[in-house]
Tab-separated table of C-alpha atoms and ligand atoms in Angstrom:
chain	number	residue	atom	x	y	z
A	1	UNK	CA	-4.101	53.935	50.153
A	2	UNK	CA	-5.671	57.295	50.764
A	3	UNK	CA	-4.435	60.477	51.879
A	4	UNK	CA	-5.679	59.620	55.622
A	5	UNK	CA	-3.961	55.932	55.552
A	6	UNK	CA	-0.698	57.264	54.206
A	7	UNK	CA	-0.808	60.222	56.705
A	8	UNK	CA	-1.172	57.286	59.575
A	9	UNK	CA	1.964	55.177	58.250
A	10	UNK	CA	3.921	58.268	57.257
A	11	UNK	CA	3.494	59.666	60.801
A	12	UNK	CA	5.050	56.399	62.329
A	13	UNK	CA	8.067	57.394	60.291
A	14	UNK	CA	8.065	61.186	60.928
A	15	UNK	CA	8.008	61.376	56.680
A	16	UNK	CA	4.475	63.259	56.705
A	17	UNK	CA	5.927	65.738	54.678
A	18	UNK	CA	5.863	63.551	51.603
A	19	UNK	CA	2.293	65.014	51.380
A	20	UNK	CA	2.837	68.326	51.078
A	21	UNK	CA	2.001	68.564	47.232
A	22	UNK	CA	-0.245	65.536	47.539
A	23	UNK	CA	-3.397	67.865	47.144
A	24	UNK	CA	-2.440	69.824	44.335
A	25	UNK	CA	-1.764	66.114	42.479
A	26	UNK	CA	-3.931	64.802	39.753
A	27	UNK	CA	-5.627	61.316	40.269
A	28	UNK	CA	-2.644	60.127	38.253
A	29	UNK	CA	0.242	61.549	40.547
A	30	UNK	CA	-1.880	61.024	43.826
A	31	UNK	CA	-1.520	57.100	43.279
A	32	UNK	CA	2.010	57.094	41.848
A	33	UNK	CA	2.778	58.635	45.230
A	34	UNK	CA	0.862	56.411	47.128
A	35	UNK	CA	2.342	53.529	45.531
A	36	UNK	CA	6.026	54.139	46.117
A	37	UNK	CA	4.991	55.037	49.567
A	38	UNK	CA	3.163	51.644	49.951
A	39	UNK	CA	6.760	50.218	48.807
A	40	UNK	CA	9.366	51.592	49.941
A	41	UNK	CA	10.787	50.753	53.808
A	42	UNK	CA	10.440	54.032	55.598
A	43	UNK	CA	12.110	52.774	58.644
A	44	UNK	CA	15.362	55.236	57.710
A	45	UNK	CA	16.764	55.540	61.454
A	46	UNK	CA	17.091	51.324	61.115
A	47	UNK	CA	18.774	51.398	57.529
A	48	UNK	CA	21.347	54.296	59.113
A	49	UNK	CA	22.288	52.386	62.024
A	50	UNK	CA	22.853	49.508	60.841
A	51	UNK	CA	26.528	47.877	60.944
A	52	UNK	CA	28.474	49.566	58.096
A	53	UNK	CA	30.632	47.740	55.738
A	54	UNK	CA	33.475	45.423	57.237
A	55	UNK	CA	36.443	47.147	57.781
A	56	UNK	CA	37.707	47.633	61.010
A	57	UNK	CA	35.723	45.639	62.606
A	58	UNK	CA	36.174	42.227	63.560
A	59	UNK	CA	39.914	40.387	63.000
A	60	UNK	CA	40.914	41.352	59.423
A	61	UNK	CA	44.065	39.397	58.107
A	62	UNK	CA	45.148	38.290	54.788
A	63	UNK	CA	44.191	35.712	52.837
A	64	UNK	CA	45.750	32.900	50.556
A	65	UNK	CA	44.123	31.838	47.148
A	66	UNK	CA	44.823	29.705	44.632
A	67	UNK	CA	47.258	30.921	42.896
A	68	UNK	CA	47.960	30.389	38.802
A	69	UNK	CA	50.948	28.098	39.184
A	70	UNK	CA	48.506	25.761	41.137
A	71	UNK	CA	45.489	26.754	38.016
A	72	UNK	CA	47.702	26.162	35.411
A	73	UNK	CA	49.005	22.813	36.795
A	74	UNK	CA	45.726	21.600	37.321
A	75	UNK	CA	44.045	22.948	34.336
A	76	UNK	CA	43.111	20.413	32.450
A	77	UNK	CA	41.499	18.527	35.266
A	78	UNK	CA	39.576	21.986	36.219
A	79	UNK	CA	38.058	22.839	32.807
A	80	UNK	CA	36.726	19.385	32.021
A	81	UNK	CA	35.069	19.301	34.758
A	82	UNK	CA	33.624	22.738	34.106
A	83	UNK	CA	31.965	21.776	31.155
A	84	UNK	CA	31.012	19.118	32.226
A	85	UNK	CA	28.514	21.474	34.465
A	86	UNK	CA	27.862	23.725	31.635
A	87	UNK	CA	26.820	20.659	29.329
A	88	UNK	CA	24.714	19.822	32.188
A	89	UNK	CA	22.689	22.846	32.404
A	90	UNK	CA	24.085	23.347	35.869
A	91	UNK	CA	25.619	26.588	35.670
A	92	UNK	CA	23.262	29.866	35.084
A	93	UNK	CA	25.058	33.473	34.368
A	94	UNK	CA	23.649	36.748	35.777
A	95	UNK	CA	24.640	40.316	34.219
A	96	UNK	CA	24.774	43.189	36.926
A	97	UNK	CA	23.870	45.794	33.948
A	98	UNK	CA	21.251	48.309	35.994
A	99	UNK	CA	24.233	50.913	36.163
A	100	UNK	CA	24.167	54.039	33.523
A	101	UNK	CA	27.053	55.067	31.569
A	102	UNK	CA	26.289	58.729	32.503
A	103	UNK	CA	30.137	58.921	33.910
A	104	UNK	CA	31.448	57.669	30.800
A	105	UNK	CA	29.220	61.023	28.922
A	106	UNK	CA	25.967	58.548	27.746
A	107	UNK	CA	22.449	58.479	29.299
A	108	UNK	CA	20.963	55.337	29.221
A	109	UNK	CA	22.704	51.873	30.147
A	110	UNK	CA	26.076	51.703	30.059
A	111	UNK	CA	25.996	48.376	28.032
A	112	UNK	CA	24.999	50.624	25.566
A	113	UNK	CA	28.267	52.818	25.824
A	114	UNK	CA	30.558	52.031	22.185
A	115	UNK	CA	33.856	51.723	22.633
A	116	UNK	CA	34.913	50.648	18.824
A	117	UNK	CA	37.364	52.945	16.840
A	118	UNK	CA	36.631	51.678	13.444
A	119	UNK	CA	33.736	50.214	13.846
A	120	UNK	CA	30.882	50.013	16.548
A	121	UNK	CA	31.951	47.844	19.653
A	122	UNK	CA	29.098	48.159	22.806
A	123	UNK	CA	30.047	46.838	25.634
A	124	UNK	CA	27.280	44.458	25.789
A	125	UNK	CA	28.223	43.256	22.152
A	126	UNK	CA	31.754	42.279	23.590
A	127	UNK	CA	30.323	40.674	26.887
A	128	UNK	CA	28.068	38.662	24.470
A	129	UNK	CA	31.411	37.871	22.411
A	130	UNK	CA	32.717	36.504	25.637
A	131	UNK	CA	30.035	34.131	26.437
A	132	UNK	CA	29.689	32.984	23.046
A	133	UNK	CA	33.375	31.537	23.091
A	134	UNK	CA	31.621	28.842	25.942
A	135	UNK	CA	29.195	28.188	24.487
A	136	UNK	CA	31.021	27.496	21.493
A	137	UNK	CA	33.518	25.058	23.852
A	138	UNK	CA	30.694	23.632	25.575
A	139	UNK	CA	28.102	23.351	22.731
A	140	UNK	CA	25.750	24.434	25.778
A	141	UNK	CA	23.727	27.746	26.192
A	142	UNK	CA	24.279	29.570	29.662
A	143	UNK	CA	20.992	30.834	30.935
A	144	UNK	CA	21.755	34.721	30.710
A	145	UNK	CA	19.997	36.799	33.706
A	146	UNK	CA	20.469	40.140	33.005
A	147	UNK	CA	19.764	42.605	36.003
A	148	UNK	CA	19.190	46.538	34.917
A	149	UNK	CA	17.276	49.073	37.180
A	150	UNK	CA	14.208	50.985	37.511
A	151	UNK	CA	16.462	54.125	34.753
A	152	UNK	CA	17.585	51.348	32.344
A	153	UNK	CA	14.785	48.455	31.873
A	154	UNK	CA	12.939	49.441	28.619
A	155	UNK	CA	15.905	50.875	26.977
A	156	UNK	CA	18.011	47.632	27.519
A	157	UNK	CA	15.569	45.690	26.233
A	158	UNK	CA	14.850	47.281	23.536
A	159	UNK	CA	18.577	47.336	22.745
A	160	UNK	CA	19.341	44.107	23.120
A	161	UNK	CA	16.244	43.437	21.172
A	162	UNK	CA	16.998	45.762	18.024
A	163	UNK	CA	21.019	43.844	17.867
A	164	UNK	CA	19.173	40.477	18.389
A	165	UNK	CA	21.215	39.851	21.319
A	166	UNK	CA	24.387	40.045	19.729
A	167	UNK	CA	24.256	36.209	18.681
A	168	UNK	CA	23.150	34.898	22.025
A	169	UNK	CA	20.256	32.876	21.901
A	170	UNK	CA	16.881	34.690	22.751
A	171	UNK	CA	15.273	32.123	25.138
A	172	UNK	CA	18.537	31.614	27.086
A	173	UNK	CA	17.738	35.548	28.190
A	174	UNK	CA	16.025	36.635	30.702
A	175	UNK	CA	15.416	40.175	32.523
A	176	UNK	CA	14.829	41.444	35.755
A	177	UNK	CA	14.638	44.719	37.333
A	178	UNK	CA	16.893	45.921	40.730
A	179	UNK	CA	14.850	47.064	43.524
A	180	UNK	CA	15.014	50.558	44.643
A	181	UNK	CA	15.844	52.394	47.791
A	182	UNK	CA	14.963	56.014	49.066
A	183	UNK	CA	17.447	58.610	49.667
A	184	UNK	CA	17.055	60.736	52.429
A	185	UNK	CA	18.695	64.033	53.747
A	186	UNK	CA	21.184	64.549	56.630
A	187	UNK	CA	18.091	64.724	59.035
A	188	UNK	CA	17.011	61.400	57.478
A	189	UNK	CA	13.809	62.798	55.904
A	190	UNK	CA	13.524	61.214	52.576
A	191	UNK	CA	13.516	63.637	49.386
A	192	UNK	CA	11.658	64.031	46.467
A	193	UNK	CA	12.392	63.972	43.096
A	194	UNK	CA	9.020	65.633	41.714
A	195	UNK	CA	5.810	66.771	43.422
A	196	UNK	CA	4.661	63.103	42.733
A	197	UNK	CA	7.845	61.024	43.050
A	198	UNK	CA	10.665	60.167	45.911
A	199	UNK	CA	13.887	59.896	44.938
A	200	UNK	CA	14.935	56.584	44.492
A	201	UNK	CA	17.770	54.739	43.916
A	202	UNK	CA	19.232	51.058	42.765
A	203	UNK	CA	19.800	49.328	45.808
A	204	UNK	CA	23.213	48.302	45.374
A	205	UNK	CA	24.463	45.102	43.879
A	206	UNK	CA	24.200	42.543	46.980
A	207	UNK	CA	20.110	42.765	45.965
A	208	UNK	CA	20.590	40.694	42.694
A	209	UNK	CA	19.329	37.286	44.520
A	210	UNK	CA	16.708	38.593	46.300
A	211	UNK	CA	15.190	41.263	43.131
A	212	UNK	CA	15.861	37.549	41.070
A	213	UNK	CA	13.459	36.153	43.433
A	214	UNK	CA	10.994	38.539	43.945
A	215	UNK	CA	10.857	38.619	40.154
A	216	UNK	CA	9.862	35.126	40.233
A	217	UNK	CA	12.324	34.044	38.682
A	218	UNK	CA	13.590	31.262	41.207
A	219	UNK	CA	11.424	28.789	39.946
A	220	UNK	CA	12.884	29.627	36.616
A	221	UNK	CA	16.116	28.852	38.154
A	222	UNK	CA	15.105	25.536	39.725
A	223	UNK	CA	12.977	24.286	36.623
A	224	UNK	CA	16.546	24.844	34.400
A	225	UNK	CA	18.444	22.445	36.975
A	226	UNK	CA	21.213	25.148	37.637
A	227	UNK	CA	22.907	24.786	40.382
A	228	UNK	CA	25.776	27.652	40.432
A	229	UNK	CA	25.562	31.356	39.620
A	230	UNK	CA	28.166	33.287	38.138
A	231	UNK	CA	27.566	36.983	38.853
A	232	UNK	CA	29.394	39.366	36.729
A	233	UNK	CA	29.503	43.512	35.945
A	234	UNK	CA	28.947	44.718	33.120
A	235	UNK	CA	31.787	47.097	33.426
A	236	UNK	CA	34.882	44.654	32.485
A	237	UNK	CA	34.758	43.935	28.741
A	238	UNK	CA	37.338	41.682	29.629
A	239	UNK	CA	35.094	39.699	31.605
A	240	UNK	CA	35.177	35.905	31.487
A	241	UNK	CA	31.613	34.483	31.445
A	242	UNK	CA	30.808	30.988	32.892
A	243	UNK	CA	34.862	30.320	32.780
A	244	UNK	CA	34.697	26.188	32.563
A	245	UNK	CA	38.451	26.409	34.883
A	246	UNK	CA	36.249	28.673	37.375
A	247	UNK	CA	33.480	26.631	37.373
A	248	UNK	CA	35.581	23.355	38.191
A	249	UNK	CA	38.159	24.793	40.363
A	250	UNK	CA	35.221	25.607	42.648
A	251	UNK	CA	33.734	22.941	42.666
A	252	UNK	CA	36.336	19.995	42.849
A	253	UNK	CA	37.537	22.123	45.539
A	254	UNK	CA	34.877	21.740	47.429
A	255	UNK	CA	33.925	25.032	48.249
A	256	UNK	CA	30.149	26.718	47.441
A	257	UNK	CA	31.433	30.161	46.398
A	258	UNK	CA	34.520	31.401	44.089
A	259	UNK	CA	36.115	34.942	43.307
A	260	UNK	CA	38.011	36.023	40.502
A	261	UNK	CA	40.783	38.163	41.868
A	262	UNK	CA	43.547	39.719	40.423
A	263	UNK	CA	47.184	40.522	42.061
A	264	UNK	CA	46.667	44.431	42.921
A	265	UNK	CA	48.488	46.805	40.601
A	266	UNK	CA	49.445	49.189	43.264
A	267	UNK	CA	48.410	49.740	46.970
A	268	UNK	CA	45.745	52.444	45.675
A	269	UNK	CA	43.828	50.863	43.263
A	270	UNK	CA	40.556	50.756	43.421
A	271	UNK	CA	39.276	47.015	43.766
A	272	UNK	CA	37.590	45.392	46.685
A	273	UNK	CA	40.246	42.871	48.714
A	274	UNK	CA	39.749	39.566	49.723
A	275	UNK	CA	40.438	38.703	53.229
A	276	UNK	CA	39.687	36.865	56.278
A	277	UNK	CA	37.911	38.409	58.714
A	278	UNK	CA	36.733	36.627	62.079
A	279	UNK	CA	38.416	33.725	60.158
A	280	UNK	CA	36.072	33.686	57.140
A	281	UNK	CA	36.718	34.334	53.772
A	282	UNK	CA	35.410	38.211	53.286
A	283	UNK	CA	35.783	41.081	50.843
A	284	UNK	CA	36.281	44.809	52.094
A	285	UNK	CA	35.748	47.782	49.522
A	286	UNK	CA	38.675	50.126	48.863
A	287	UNK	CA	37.243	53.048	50.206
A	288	UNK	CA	36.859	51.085	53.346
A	289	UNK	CA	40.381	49.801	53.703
A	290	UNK	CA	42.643	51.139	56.245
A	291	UNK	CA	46.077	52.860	55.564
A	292	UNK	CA	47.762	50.140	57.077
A	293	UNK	CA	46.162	47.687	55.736
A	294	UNK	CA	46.130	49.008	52.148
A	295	UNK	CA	50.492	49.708	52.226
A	296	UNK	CA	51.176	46.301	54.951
A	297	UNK	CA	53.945	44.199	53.530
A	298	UNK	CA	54.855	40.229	53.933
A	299	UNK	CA	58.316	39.534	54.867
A	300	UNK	CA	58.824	38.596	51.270
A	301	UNK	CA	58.279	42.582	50.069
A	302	UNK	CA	54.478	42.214	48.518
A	303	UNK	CA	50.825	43.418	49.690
A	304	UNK	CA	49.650	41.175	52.294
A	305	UNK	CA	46.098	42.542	51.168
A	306	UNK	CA	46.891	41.681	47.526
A	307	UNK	CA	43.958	40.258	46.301
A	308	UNK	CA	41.985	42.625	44.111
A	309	UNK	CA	38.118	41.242	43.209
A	310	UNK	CA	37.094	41.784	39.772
A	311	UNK	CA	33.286	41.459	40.685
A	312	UNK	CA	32.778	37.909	39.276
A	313	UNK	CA	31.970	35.308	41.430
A	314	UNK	CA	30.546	31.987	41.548
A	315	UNK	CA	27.538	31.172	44.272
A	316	UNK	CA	26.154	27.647	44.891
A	317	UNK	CA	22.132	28.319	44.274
A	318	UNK	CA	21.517	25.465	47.298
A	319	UNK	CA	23.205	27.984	49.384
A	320	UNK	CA	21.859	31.363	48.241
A	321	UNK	CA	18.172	30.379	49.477
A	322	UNK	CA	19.754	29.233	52.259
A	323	UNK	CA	21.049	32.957	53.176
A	324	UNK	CA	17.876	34.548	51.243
A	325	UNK	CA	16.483	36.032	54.064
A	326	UNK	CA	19.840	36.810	55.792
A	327	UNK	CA	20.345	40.768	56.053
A	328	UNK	CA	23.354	42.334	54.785
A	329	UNK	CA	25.068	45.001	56.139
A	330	UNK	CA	24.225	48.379	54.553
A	331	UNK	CA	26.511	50.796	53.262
A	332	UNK	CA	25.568	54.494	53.641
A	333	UNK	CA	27.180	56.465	50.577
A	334	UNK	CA	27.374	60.361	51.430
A	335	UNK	CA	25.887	61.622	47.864
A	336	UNK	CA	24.893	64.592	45.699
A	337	UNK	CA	20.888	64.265	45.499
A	338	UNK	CA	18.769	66.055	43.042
A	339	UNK	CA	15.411	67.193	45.167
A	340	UNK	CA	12.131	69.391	44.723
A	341	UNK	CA	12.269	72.420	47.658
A	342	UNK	CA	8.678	72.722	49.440
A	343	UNK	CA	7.915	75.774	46.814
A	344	UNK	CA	8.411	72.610	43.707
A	345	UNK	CA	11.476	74.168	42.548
A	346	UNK	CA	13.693	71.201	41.316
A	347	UNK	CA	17.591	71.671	42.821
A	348	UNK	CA	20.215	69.782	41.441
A	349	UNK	CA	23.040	70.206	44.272
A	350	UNK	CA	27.094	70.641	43.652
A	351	UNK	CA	28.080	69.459	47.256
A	352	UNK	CA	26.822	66.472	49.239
A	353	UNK	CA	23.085	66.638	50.412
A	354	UNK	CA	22.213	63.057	51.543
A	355	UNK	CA	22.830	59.390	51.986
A	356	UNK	CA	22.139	56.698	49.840
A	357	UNK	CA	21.745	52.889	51.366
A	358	UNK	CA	23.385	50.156	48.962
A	359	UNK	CA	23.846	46.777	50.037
A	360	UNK	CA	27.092	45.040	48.272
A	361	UNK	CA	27.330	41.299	46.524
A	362	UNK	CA	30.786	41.200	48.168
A	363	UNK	CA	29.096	41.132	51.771
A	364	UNK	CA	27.604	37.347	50.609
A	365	UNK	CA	31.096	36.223	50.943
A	366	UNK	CA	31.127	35.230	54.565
A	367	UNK	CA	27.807	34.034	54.833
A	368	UNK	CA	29.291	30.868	52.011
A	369	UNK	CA	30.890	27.864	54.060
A	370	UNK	CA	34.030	29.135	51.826
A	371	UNK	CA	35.335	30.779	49.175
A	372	UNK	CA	37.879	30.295	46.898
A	373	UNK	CA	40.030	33.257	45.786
A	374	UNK	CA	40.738	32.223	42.302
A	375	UNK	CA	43.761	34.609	40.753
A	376	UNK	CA	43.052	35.473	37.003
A	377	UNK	CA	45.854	37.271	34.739
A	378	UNK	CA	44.627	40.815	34.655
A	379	UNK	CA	45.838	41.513	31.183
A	380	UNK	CA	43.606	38.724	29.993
A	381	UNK	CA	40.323	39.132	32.023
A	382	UNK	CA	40.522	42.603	33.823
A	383	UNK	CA	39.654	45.873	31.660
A	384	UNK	CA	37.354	47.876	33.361
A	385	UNK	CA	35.446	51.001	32.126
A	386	UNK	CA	34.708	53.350	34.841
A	387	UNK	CA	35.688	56.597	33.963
A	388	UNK	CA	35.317	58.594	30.604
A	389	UNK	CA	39.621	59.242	30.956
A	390	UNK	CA	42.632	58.032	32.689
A	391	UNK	CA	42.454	54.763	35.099
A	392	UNK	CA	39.871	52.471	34.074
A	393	UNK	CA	38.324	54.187	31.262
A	394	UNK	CA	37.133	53.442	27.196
A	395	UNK	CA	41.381	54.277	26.218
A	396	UNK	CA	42.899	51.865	28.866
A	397	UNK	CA	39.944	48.760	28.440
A	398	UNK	CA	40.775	49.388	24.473
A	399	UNK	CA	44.048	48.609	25.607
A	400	UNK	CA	43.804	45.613	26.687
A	401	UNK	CA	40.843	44.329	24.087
A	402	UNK	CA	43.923	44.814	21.406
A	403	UNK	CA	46.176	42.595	23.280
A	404	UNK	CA	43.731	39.919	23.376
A	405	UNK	CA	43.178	39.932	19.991
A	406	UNK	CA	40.069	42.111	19.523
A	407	UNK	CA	39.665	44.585	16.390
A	408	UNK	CA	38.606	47.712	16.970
B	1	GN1	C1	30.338	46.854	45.477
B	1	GN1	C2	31.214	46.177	44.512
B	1	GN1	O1	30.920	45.075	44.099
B	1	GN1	N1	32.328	46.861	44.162
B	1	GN1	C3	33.242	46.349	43.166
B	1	GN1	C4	33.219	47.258	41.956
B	1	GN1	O2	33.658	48.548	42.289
B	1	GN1	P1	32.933	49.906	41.833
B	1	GN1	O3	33.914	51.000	42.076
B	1	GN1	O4	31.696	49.976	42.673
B	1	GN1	O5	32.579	49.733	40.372
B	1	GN1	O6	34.071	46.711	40.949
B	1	GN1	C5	35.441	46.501	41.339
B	1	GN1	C6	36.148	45.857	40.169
B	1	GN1	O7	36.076	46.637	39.025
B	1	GN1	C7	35.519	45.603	42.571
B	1	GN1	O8	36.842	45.456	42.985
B	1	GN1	C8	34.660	46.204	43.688
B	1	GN1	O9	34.686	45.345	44.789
C-alpha cells in the first residue's frame, strides 16, 4: 500500500498517526510498516467492547467430574482404548510454547529455560521425556505441533534442531507461528514499538486452531487421519502428553472435549476453574473469579469451585472446524507497554500504559457438546514453572520431578 492508501484505511480507524515517522523511513521500514498495517485488525473500539471473559455473567455453578476413584476403577478399560487411538494415528499433540521465559530471568523461549542441578534439564527436554514414555507404550509417534510466537520462532527451531529434538522423531514435528495482536493506549490509539514497527503482541492461547489453520496446516491434520487434539503448555514439566487413560476416558464417554483438572490446593491458587455456566461445561480464569465463588463451600466442608485446569485438554478435530469461525470472547489485560514518544524516544513504562487483547483456549469449552473434567493427581502431573521463586517456580517443579523419579 502507499502512504495515500494507508492514510485512507488508517483514517477509518482514527490510527493516522501511525504515519508520523513514515516519511523519514527508508524503503525498507516504509513497507515493514505498511505491511503490519495491511495485517493487523484496526477496528480497536470492537476488540474493547467486546464481552469480557465469563465470570459474572450468565448462571455460574459448580461442576462434577470424573473423579479418580471412578479413573482408577475403570482404568484398564480407559487406557486400552487410548492406544488403541494412538496406534491408529488418531490422536495429534500440540505444544503452546510461543511464551518467553523472561519471568523466569532468560530471553528467548522458555522451553529453553534449564532447570537441571547436576546436569542440564530444559524444559522442552523433559516435555519430550514425557511423550516419549507413549510412544514407547504405544509403539506409535504422536504428531507434535509445536506453537511459538512471532519473539520465539527461529530460536526454537534452531534449538530443538541443535538437541535433535530430544529423541522425538523429526518428521512427527511440526511448527507454527501464533498470530499477533496490537496494543493500544487508554485512548485506544495503537502504539509503536519503533519508528517502523507497532507493538504487537501473541494473541493469547484460544488462537492455536485458527494460527494452525491459517498456517496450512489443517490439511496436514486431515491427511494424518487425527481425529483428537491434545493441547498442552509448555509450562508444566509434569505434563502428561497424549495420556492413553485421557484419550479413552473421553472418548468412551462420549464426550468431544476433556480437561485435566486437579483438586485446588487452596481457595487462592492460581488455576482456571471448571464450571457450568448457562448449564454448559465452562472454565473461568482466577483473576476473574468472584470472592464468593473462589471461598463457597459444599455442605460436606470442600470448594464447590474445586476444579483447578492444568491447561491440557483434549478437542475432537470434527468439532474444532465446526467452531473455526466462531468468535471468542476477548480478554482485555491492563499492561505495561514499551512505546516510541512522537520525538522517537523509546519509553519503557513502570506503571500500566495500555491494554492488550488475548483470546483464551479455555473459552472453547462451551462451544464442545461437553466436556469431561478429568481429575489428575497433582503430585504426578502438575508442576508448573511460572515464576523465577516461590509458588510455581524452577525450586517447587524440581520438587515434584524428584518425586516422580527424575534425576536432576
Ligand atoms: C488462559 C489460560 O489458559 N490460563 C491457564 C494458565 O494460566 P497462566 O497464569 O496464564 O499461565 O495455566 C494455568 C495452569 O498452570 C491454568 O489454570 C489457566 O487456566
Amino acid at each position: 500500500m502507499n502512504r495515500e492508501k494507508l492514510e485512507e484505511k488508517l483514517r477509518e480507524y482514527h490510527q493516522e498517526h501511525l504515519l508520523l515517522y513514515y516519511d523519514k523511513l527508508d524503503d525498507k521500514g516504509k513497507e515493514a510498516l505498511s505491511a503490519q498495517i495491511e495485517k493487523v485488525d484496526l477496528n480497536i473500539a470492537a476488540l474493547i467492547h467486546k464481552d469480557n471473559g465469563l465470570a459474572g455473567k450468565g448462571i455460574v455453578e459448580p461442576l462434577s467430574g470424573m473423579e479418580r476413584k471412578e479413573i482408577n476403577a475403570r482404568r484398564d478399560e480407559f487406557e486400552a482404548a487410548g492406544i488403541q487411538a494412538i496406534q491408529e494415528k488418531k490422536v495429534g499433540a500440540v505444544l503452546l510454547a510461543g511464551g518467553q521465559g523472561s519471568r523466569l530471568g532468560c530471553e528467548g523461549p522458555k522451553g529453553k529455560v534449564n532447570i537441571g542441578i547436576t546436569r542440564t534439564l530444559y524444559i522442552f527436554e523433559q516435555l519430550f521425556q514425557n511423550a516419549l514414555q507413549v510412544v514407547e507404550k504405544t509403539g506409535a509417534w504422536v504428531p507434535f505441533y509445536i506453537m511459538t510466537s512471532d519473539k520465539t520462532h527461529e530460536e526454537t527451531i534452531e534449538f530443538l534442531k541443535e538437541n535433535q529434538y530430544f529423541g522425538y522423531q523429526e518428521d512427527y514435528i511440526t511448527f507454527f507461528m501464533q498470530e499477533m495482536t496490537p496494543s493500544v493506549d487508554y485512548e485506544g490509539k495503537l502504539l509503536m514499538e519503533a519508528p517502523d514497527r507497532l507493538s504487537l503482541s501473541p494473541n493469547g492461547n484460544g488462537g492455536w486452531f485458527s494460527s494452525m489453520v491459517k498456517a496450512g496446516l489443517l490439511e496436514d491434520v486431515q491427511s494424518r487421519g487425527i481425529e483428537w487434539l491434545n493441547v498442552f503448555a509448555v509450562d508444566n514439566v509434569l505434563q502428561r502428553i497424549a495420556d492413553p487413560v485421557f484419550v479413552g476416558a473421553t472418548i468412551l464417554t462420549g464426550k468431544d472435549s476433556g480437561a485435566k483438572v486437579v483438586k485446588k490446593a487452596e481457595p487462592g491458587e492460581r488455576v482456571g476453574v471448571l464450571c457450568k455456566k448457562d448449564g454448559k461445561p465452562s472454565i473461568v480464569e482466577y483473576y476473574e473469579m468472584t470472592p464468593e465463588m473462589l471461598h463457597e463451600k459444599t455442605p460436606e466442608g470442600e470448594l464447590s469451585y474445586s476444579y483447578g485446569v492444568i491447561l491440557n485438554y483434549l478437542f475432537k478435530l470434527d468439532k474444532l472446524i465446526h467452531i473455526l469461525n466462531t468468535n471468542l470472547p476477548i480478554h482485555v489485560a491492563e499492561k505495561k507497554i514499551p512505546y516510541v514518544t512522537p520525538d522517537g524516544e523509546y519509553i519503557q513504562p513502570s506503571e500500566p500504559n495500555g491494554y492488550k487483547f488475548e483470546e483464551l483456549v479455555l473459552d472453547m469449552i462451551p462451544l464442545f457438546e461437553d466436556c469431561l473434567p478429568f481429575e489428575v493427581v497433582r503430585e504426578e502431573e502438575f508442576a508448573p514453572i511460572k515464576n523465577a521463586t516461590g509458588a510455581d517456580s524452577p525450586d517447587t517443579a524440581r520438587a515434584l520431578l524428584k518425586l516422580n523419579g527424575v534425576i536432576l
